Amino acid sequence: MRVVILCGGESSERDVSLASGRSVARALLERGHEVVLVDPSAEVPVLAGPLRPGDAVDEFSVAKEPPSLSDQEQWRRRMYEALTGGPVLELLRGAEAVFLALHGGWGEDGHVQALLEMAGVPFTGAGTAACAAAWHKGRAQAVLGAVGLPVAERALWRPGDGDVPEDVARLVAAGPVVAKPVADGSSVSVYRVDSLSQLVQAAAEVRSSGVGLLVEPFLPGREFTVAVVGDQALPVVEIELTTPVWDYAAKYQPGAVREVCPARIPAAFASRMQELALHAHRALGFDGASYSRTDFRCDTGGEPMCLEVNALPGLTATSLLPLAATGAGWTYPDLIQRILDLATR
């Protein structure tokens, strides 16, 4: 099968996406597919290809810090031009399938999915509506709470629109909170906040990105994540932190976190979280042809709370979804082939 892999892109998760794209390319080549690796935000968008089984794919290392906003703006302009005309669009139209390894930004919020839906090209992952629903953390949590899933109390604040709102101030006064952009990924700009002055300082960075801030109580319990592929919930992964919050640095610096799969928890507790992940997957509009990863953190009583649902979770060889797949007995190429099969069956 001729597969175009879209990776890179304009978001703060660009590096992770480039690494995912190369990992996916190697897996698809191993399974006998023809592959073209494309970064729509690069000056030369076709990174490699057409590649055929036996060809080599270079490694890519994720930087320790997310990119600057000015870099993201430049990449966004290039991505728009590449996806709305010219050789990249023709490549996509000529593909038998598009494998989306784009994390964050237009690759995960529904923009690219809408384009591919209009072009009639099969692509991996969820469709436009589900991606858009999951991408905005505040709206996603509102939906999850409305269907009975456990979510923490939360408040939204768009820095620059005025003073700290009353509901935000009340949460901060009640104890430590976590403040993070309402629409971003890879735990970029996630802060533990203990006072209003700290919150205002954290908001200064978010204001420059033009998105709102989600504020929710800091949950002191254990952290877990559950992936869903098609209609199957994979084994629970526990994330053991050595830092107060699981931010970008903790995710991509060796030794900052330990990931355990299957998590060392009672079977009934694991089954419950798998059921919650399936419920969250379906509540936001993900269907049996897509995949997702739902993150949980436990409160003081040990109850798991849904933090967010990731529409295009990382696919590097060391990412959480491939780790969960290993726990299910799948190899990395097995996982990638299953995701492709869901999109093209």
Coordinates of C-alpha atoms in Angstrom, one line a residue:
M1 CA 0.0 0.0 0.0
R2 CA 1.2 3.6 -0.8
V3 CA 1.1 5.5 2.5
V4 CA 1.9 9.1 3.1
I5 CA 3.0 9.9 6.6
L6 CA 2.3 13.4 7.8
C7 CA 4.6 14.5 10.7
G8 CA 6.3 17.6 12.0
G9 CA 3.8 20.4 11.6
E10 CA 3.4 23.8 13.3
S11 CA 2.7 22.9 16.9
S12 CA 4.7 22.9 20.1
E13 CA 4.9 19.1 19.7
R14 CA 6.7 19.3 16.3
D15 CA 9.8 17.5 17.5
V16 CA 7.8 14.6 19.0
S17 CA 5.8 14.4 15.8
L18 CA 9.0 14.2 13.6
A19 CA 10.2 11.4 15.9
S20 CA 6.9 9.6 15.7
G21 CA 6.8 9.9 11.9
R22 CA 10.2 8.2 11.5
S23 CA 9.2 5.4 13.9
V24 CA 5.9 4.8 12.0
A25 CA 7.9 4.8 8.7
R26 CA 10.2 2.0 9.9
A27 CA 7.2 -0.1 11.1
L28 CA 5.3 0.3 7.8
L29 CA 8.4 -0.5 5.7
E30 CA 8.8 -3.6 7.8
R31 CA 5.3 -4.6 7.0
G32 CA 5.9 -4.2 3.2
H33 CA 4.3 -0.8 2.5
E34 CA 5.7 2.0 0.3
V35 CA 6.1 5.1 2.3
V36 CA 6.6 8.9 1.7
L37 CA 7.5 10.9 4.8
V38 CA 6.1 14.5 4.6
D39 CA 6.5 17.5 6.9
P40 CA 4.1 20.1 5.6
S41 CA 5.9 22.9 7.6
A42 CA 9.4 22.2 6.3
E43 CA 11.0 24.3 3.5
V44 CA 11.3 21.0 1.6
P45 CA 8.2 19.1 2.7
V46 CA 9.1 15.6 1.4
L47 CA 11.6 14.4 4.0
A48 CA 12.1 11.0 2.4
G49 CA 10.5 8.8 -0.2
P50 CA 9.1 7.0 -1.8
L51 CA 10.7 4.5 0.5
R52 CA 10.4 0.8 -0.1
P53 CA 10.9 -2.2 2.2
G54 CA 14.6 -2.5 3.1
D55 CA 15.3 1.3 2.9
A56 CA 16.7 3.0 6.0
V57 CA 15.0 5.8 7.9
D58 CA 17.1 8.3 9.9
E59 CA 16.7 8.7 13.7
F60 CA 15.4 12.0 15.2
S61 CA 16.0 13.3 18.7
V62 CA 13.4 15.4 20.6
A63 CA 14.8 18.7 21.9
K64 CA 14.7 19.4 25.7
E65 CA 12.6 22.5 25.2
P66 CA 9.5 23.2 23.1
P67 CA 9.9 25.6 20.2
S68 CA 9.3 29.3 20.3
L69 CA 6.0 31.0 19.3
S70 CA 7.8 32.8 16.4
D71 CA 9.0 29.5 15.0
Q72 CA 5.5 28.1 15.3
E73 CA 4.1 31.0 13.4
Q74 CA 6.6 30.5 10.5
W75 CA 5.8 26.8 10.4
R76 CA 2.0 27.5 10.4
R77 CA 2.3 29.7 7.3
R78 CA 4.3 27.0 5.5
M79 CA 1.8 24.3 6.5
Y80 CA -1.1 26.3 5.2
E81 CA 0.6 26.8 1.8
A82 CA 1.6 23.1 1.6
L83 CA -1.8 21.7 2.4
T84 CA -3.9 24.0 0.3
G85 CA -2.2 23.5 -3.1
G86 CA 1.0 22.3 -4.8
P87 CA 2.9 19.0 -4.7
V88 CA 2.0 18.0 -1.1
L89 CA -1.7 18.2 -1.8
E90 CA -1.2 16.1 -4.9
L91 CA 0.8 13.5 -2.9
L92 CA -2.1 13.3 -0.4
R93 CA -4.7 12.9 -3.1
G94 CA -2.6 10.1 -4.7
A95 CA -2.1 8.2 -1.5
E96 CA -4.0 5.0 -0.7
A97 CA -3.9 6.1 2.9
V98 CA -2.5 9.0 5.0
F99 CA -1.0 8.1 8.4
L100 CA -1.3 11.0 10.7
A101 CA 1.7 11.3 13.0
L102 CA 1.0 15.0 13.6
H103 CA 0.7 15.8 17.3
G104 CA -1.0 19.0 18.6
G105 CA -2.1 22.1 16.7
W106 CA -3.7 21.7 13.3
G107 CA -2.8 18.0 13.2
E108 CA -4.8 17.2 16.3
D109 CA -7.6 19.8 16.5
G110 CA -9.5 18.8 13.4
H111 CA -8.0 21.1 10.8
V112 CA -6.0 18.5 8.8
Q113 CA -8.8 15.9 9.3
A114 CA -11.3 18.2 7.7
L115 CA -9.0 18.7 4.7
L116 CA -8.6 15.0 4.2
E117 CA -12.3 14.3 4.7
M118 CA -13.1 16.8 1.9
A119 CA -10.5 15.2 -0.3
G120 CA -11.9 11.8 0.3
V121 CA -8.6 10.3 1.4
P122 CA -8.5 7.6 4.1
F123 CA -6.5 8.6 7.1
T124 CA -5.6 7.2 10.5
G125 CA -7.2 8.3 13.8
A126 CA -10.4 10.1 14.6
G127 CA -12.4 12.4 12.4
T128 CA -12.8 16.2 12.5
A129 CA -15.6 16.4 15.1
A130 CA -14.0 14.0 17.6
C131 CA -10.6 15.7 17.3
A132 CA -12.1 19.2 17.9
A133 CA -14.1 17.9 20.9
A134 CA -11.0 16.4 22.6
W135 CA -8.6 19.2 21.8
H136 CA -10.2 21.9 24.0
K137 CA -9.6 20.5 27.5
G138 CA -12.3 22.6 29.1
R139 CA -15.1 21.6 26.7
A140 CA -13.9 18.0 26.7
Q141 CA -14.1 17.8 30.5
A142 CA -17.6 19.4 30.4
V143 CA -18.8 16.6 28.0
L144 CA -17.1 13.9 30.1
G145 CA -18.7 15.2 33.3
A146 CA -22.1 15.5 31.6
V147 CA -22.1 11.7 30.7
G148 CA -21.1 10.7 34.3
L149 CA -17.4 10.3 34.0
P150 CA -15.3 11.5 37.0
V151 CA -13.7 14.9 36.4
A152 CA -12.2 17.4 38.8
E153 CA -13.7 20.8 39.4
R154 CA -12.3 23.3 36.9
A155 CA -12.4 26.9 35.8
L156 CA -11.3 28.8 32.7
W157 CA -9.5 32.1 32.4
R158 CA -8.4 33.9 29.3
P159 CA -5.4 36.0 30.5
G160 CA -5.7 39.5 29.1
D161 CA -9.5 39.6 29.4
G162 CA -9.4 41.1 32.9
D163 CA -8.6 40.2 36.5
V164 CA -8.5 36.7 37.8
P165 CA -12.1 35.4 37.7
E166 CA -13.9 34.6 41.0
D167 CA -14.2 30.9 40.3
V168 CA -10.4 30.7 39.5
A169 CA -9.5 32.6 42.6
R170 CA -11.7 30.3 44.8
L171 CA -9.9 27.2 43.4
V172 CA -6.5 28.7 44.1
A173 CA -7.5 29.7 47.7
A174 CA -8.7 26.1 48.4
G175 CA -5.3 24.6 47.8
P176 CA -2.6 23.9 45.2
V177 CA -3.9 23.9 41.6
V178 CA -2.6 22.9 38.2
A179 CA -2.7 25.6 35.5
K180 CA -2.2 24.7 31.8
P181 CA -3.2 25.9 28.4
V182 CA -6.7 24.9 27.5
A183 CA -5.6 23.8 24.1
D184 CA -2.1 22.4 23.8
G185 CA -0.2 19.1 24.1
S186 CA 2.9 17.4 25.4
S187 CA 2.3 19.0 28.8
V188 CA 3.7 22.3 27.5
S189 CA 3.4 25.2 30.0
V190 CA 1.9 23.0 32.8
Y191 CA 2.4 24.6 36.2
R192 CA 1.6 23.6 39.8
V193 CA 0.4 26.9 41.4
D194 CA 0.1 27.6 45.1
S195 CA -0.9 31.3 45.1
L196 CA -2.6 33.9 42.9
S197 CA 0.8 35.6 42.3
Q198 CA 2.2 32.4 40.9
L199 CA -0.9 31.9 38.8
V200 CA -0.5 35.4 37.3
Q201 CA 3.1 34.7 36.5
A202 CA 2.2 31.4 34.8
A203 CA -0.6 33.1 32.9
A204 CA 1.9 35.6 31.3
E205 CA 3.4 32.8 29.2
V206 CA 0.0 31.4 28.2
R207 CA -1.2 35.0 27.3
S208 CA 1.5 35.2 24.6
S209 CA 0.2 32.1 22.9
G210 CA -3.3 33.5 22.6
V211 CA -5.1 30.5 24.3
G212 CA -7.0 30.3 27.5
L213 CA -5.9 28.8 30.8
L214 CA -7.5 25.8 32.5
V215 CA -7.2 25.7 36.3
E216 CA -8.1 22.6 38.3
P217 CA -7.2 21.3 41.8
F218 CA -3.9 19.5 42.1
L219 CA -4.6 15.8 42.5
P220 CA -2.0 14.2 44.8
G221 CA -2.6 10.6 43.9
R222 CA -1.2 8.2 41.4
E223 CA -1.2 8.9 37.6
F224 CA -2.3 6.5 34.9
T225 CA -3.1 6.4 31.2
V226 CA -5.2 4.0 29.2
A227 CA -5.1 3.7 25.4
V228 CA -8.0 2.6 23.3
V229 CA -7.4 1.1 19.8
G230 CA -10.6 0.5 17.9
D231 CA -12.9 -1.0 20.5
Q232 CA -10.2 -2.4 22.7
A233 CA -8.8 -0.8 25.9
L234 CA -5.2 -1.7 26.3
P235 CA -3.4 -2.5 29.6
V236 CA -3.2 0.4 32.1
V237 CA 0.1 2.3 32.3
E238 CA 1.2 3.9 35.5
I239 CA 3.4 7.1 35.3
E240 CA 5.6 7.4 38.3
L241 CA 6.8 11.0 38.6
T242 CA 9.9 12.5 40.2
T243 CA 8.6 16.0 39.5
P244 CA 5.5 17.8 40.9
V245 CA 3.8 17.8 37.5
W246 CA 4.3 15.9 34.3
D247 CA 5.5 18.7 32.1
Y248 CA 7.4 18.8 28.8
A249 CA 10.8 18.4 30.5
A250 CA 9.6 15.4 32.5
K251 CA 8.2 13.7 29.4
Y252 CA 11.3 14.0 27.3
Q253 CA 14.3 14.0 29.7
P254 CA 15.6 10.5 30.7
G255 CA 15.1 9.6 34.3
A256 CA 12.4 12.2 35.1
V257 CA 9.6 9.6 35.0
R258 CA 9.1 5.8 35.1
E259 CA 6.4 4.2 33.2
V260 CA 5.1 0.8 34.3
C261 CA 2.9 -1.5 32.2
P262 CA 0.8 -3.3 33.2
A263 CA 0.3 -1.0 36.2
R264 CA 0.7 -2.7 39.6
I265 CA -2.9 -2.3 40.7
P266 CA -5.8 -4.7 41.5
A267 CA -7.5 -6.2 38.5
A268 CA -10.8 -4.6 39.4
F269 CA -9.3 -1.2 39.5
A270 CA -7.6 -1.7 36.2
S271 CA -10.8 -2.9 34.6
R272 CA -12.6 0.1 35.9
M273 CA -10.1 2.5 34.4
Q274 CA -10.3 0.7 31.1
E275 CA -14.1 1.0 31.1
L276 CA -13.8 4.7 31.9
A277 CA -11.3 5.2 29.0
L278 CA -13.7 3.4 26.6
H279 CA -16.6 5.5 27.8
A280 CA -14.5 8.8 27.4
H281 CA -13.4 7.6 23.9
R282 CA -17.0 7.1 22.8
A283 CA -18.5 10.2 24.6
L284 CA -16.2 12.5 22.6
G285 CA -17.2 10.9 19.3
F286 CA -14.3 8.5 18.7
D287 CA -15.5 5.4 16.9
G288 CA -14.2 1.9 16.3
A289 CA -12.0 3.1 13.4
S290 CA -10.0 5.5 15.6
Y291 CA -7.7 5.3 18.7
S292 CA -7.1 7.5 21.7
R293 CA -5.3 7.7 25.1
T294 CA -7.1 8.9 28.2
D295 CA -5.0 10.3 31.1
F296 CA -6.1 9.9 34.8
R297 CA -4.9 11.1 38.1
C298 CA -6.2 10.0 41.5
D299 CA -7.6 12.3 44.2
T300 CA -6.9 12.0 47.9
G301 CA -9.3 9.1 48.2
G302 CA -7.6 7.2 45.4
E303 CA -10.4 7.8 42.9
P304 CA -9.3 8.2 39.3
M305 CA -10.3 11.5 37.6
C306 CA -10.3 11.9 33.8
L307 CA -7.8 14.7 32.9
E308 CA -8.0 14.6 29.1
V309 CA -8.4 12.4 26.0
N310 CA -5.6 12.5 23.4
A311 CA -6.7 12.1 19.8
L312 CA -3.3 11.5 18.3
P313 CA -1.0 10.3 21.1
G314 CA 2.7 10.0 20.6
L315 CA 4.0 7.1 18.5
T316 CA 7.7 7.2 19.1
A317 CA 9.2 3.8 20.0
T318 CA 9.2 4.9 23.7
S319 CA 5.8 6.6 23.8
L320 CA 3.0 5.5 26.2
L321 CA 0.7 4.0 23.5
P322 CA 3.4 1.7 22.1
L323 CA 4.2 0.7 25.7
A324 CA 0.6 -0.2 26.3
A325 CA 0.5 -2.2 23.1
T326 CA 3.5 -4.2 24.3
G327 CA 1.6 -4.9 27.4
A328 CA -1.2 -6.3 25.2
G329 CA 1.3 -8.6 23.5
W330 CA 1.7 -6.5 20.3
T331 CA 4.9 -5.5 18.7
Y332 CA 5.4 -1.9 17.6
P333 CA 4.8 -2.8 13.9
D334 CA 1.7 -4.8 15.0
L335 CA 0.3 -1.6 16.6
I336 CA 1.0 0.6 13.5
Q337 CA -0.5 -2.0 11.1
R338 CA -3.6 -2.2 13.3
I339 CA -4.0 1.6 13.3
L340 CA -3.6 1.6 9.5
D341 CA -6.1 -1.3 9.1
L342 CA -8.7 0.6 11.1
A343 CA -8.5 3.5 8.7
T344 CA -8.7 1.5 5.5
R345 CA -10.9 -1.5 6.3

